[in-house]
Amino acid sequence: MDNSGKFYITTPIYYVNARPHIGHAYTTVVCDTIARRQRMMGYDTWFLTGTDEHGQKIERSATAAGCTPKEFADKVSSEFRQLWDRMKLSYNDFIRTTEPRHIKGMQALFKRLQDRGYIYKGSYSGQYCVYDELYVDVTEPGAPCPECGRPTETIREENYFFKLSAMEEPLLRLYTENPDFVRPETRRNEVISFVRGGLRDLSVSRTTFTWGIPVPGDEKHVIYVWLDALANYITALGFGSDDPKDKAKLDRYWPADVHMIGKEIVRFHCVYWPAFLLAADIPLPKSIVAHGWLLFEENKMSKSRGNIVRTETILDTLGADTLRYFLMREIVFGSDGSFSFDALVQRFNSDLANGLGNLSSRTLSMITRYFDGEIPYPSLGARIPADHEIAELANKTISEFHAHFEQFQFSRALETGWGLVAAVNKYIVDNEPWAVAEKDDQDSRARLATILHTSAEALRIVTALVHPVIPESTARIWEQLGLGDIVKLDLRNLAWGQLPLHTKLGKVEAVFPRADKSTVERMQQMEQERSTASTTAIEAESTPPSPTQDTAQKAAVSAAATSPGVGASTITVDDFAKVDLRVGQIKVAEKVKGADKLLRLEVDLGTETRQIVAGIAKAYAPEKLIGRKVVIVANLAPRKLRGLESQGMIVAASIGDDGVPVLAGFLEDVPLGARLK
Ligand code: ME8
């Protein structure tokens, strides 16, 4: 950490072509937790997040949705922001790359790189992956992207180039001299071997589309979206601004202490970003920390795979703290981790409701009942070794919790904290304060005071430590302890024995909602309803993936359009030809268990049978569909719905406000597998 007492942390800025899901929430929650703790440790903390709004991928998604890229970006960016606000994430600034402050700063950075001789004009001919917004080293037109496997597109254009090749040596020196620059070690090794493999100059402008920041002085070029995006970390602080207040902010917080990212964008952050900064003679961030992926049904959760879990479902049922606790406790930071509703509810019940919740409610309600709601005096004479053991364990927990947290070992830190919770819950059971309270003598009264004081003091310590992780519930426990506003607490001084005697407790009430088996079902049902909505064309607007899939969805959008206005923008014949629309016959149709809108279909295409999961159960009884000929999008990338792989999409009109689906069909007889053109 910085000895100037400041701390600057950033999340990636998220693409607006996909709506927020718990993968995005994961990174943002990790950063929020770190930022909250840093503030409590006395750091002047700046926490930045935002949205990445330019580039071909967004332009295409907007076209598919029948709106302008800016309208599209406004809508999705505000969804991110609303969600972060609903989760009460404590970001200090939210940057959008379409904001004037960013555009101005980005152009200033481009100019600076040009002036310093690191940008030159040349021409590029090769393959580009629109999904990753990445120039790739494959040669065949349409060859799959080495990163994501989607087909690449051929680009031939005059471009500005950045002299990345000149940065090979300085970058290798940087990684060697600053072992913490890329964390964890596995990522660092990956980066070093990538750079050792040789760096070629990087194309940093495009001319074949317009949705981007113009190159200053040569407006038919727009700046490469990754250069544009990475610059947010400095433009948000005021880079390129003439306002003295912005300059002061940049001086104060830059360089960043932590750029937190997912492991798939390590190359952009650990190779390109420091290369741009070195070339521009701007100080480098102190560390780039890459975490693993949140998996659902063993795949990376992502919109294009159709296996995302929406944050809202969890907020609506168990609340933000439960999600935060689960993400920080269950996922070993740095590794991939799985999400499941069962695991979420299990964690909630064992650790929050029965663990911390139980400790808090029984300690505080006994103090209310036996001591009129005032923290009692722990009589020295009434102490036994078990009381000292709790005090010692609490002090040890404080130092271990801090040590793990500083090393980004959040899960271990929480495990340590909950070791104390379990020990105190056991201490209460072993010492039976309710039985001691039955006796009227003075010694028993003193013993009761000591047991409850010890429990309350341990509760105070664990509450303070985990506040950055579960801010809402700990703030409530803190108030119930009669300690006021937890945000004002200085964590550096936390130690056993600081609970003020005779403090009057606040109103004691349960902090965690109840959860049982029906909670899992309720969450699955909510996800189902949300994901059914996305199996219709409505969400095609925000689906990123490959050009092929993107185009297929455009077609699906037009097919499902309820008004001529939707999808009114045009595509070329070549675009349309990429969509493989085929005639198939439904052989099997059945309801998907637990999903009242979904049907599982087996569709015969003449040469093969496909499984398709379609959101048409409300409009069609399964038995009526058997034998019916339908039109399917045959080259749509497979995705999972309710654990079932859907290998294509059925084409339907969407009628009325409720979007009732009506299947496309033919009056004449058509052979199976016939292509629609
Ligand atoms: O890459 N598990 O944006 P993006 C864990 N705009 N983290 C996940 C995740 C998952 N399943 N899915 C997403 C971009 N994330 C660029 C970044 S920064 C200058 C530009 C998180 O919308 C994780 O932090 O694809 C990942 O790196 C990021 O979202 C990718 O977000």
Coordinates of C-alpha atoms in Angstrom, one line a residue, residues 551-552 554-556 558 571-581 635 675-677:
T551 CA -26.3 -12.1 -37.4
A552 CA -28.5 -15.0 -36.7
K554 CA -30.6 -10.1 -35.9
A555 CA -32.7 -12.4 -38.1
A556 CA -34.5 -13.7 -35.1
S558 CA -36.8 -9.3 -37.3
I571 CA -28.3 -5.8 -43.3
T572 CA -26.6 -7.0 -46.4
V573 CA -27.5 -10.1 -48.4
D574 CA -24.2 -11.5 -47.3
D575 CA -25.1 -10.9 -43.7
F576 CA -28.4 -12.7 -44.1
A577 CA -26.7 -15.6 -45.9
K578 CA -24.7 -16.3 -42.7
V579 CA -27.9 -17.3 -41.0
D580 CA -28.7 -20.9 -41.5
L581 CA -32.5 -21.1 -41.4
N635 CA -26.1 -22.3 -36.8
R675 CA -32.8 -24.1 -46.3
L676 CA -34.7 -20.7 -46.2
K677 CA -33.0 -18.1 -48.3

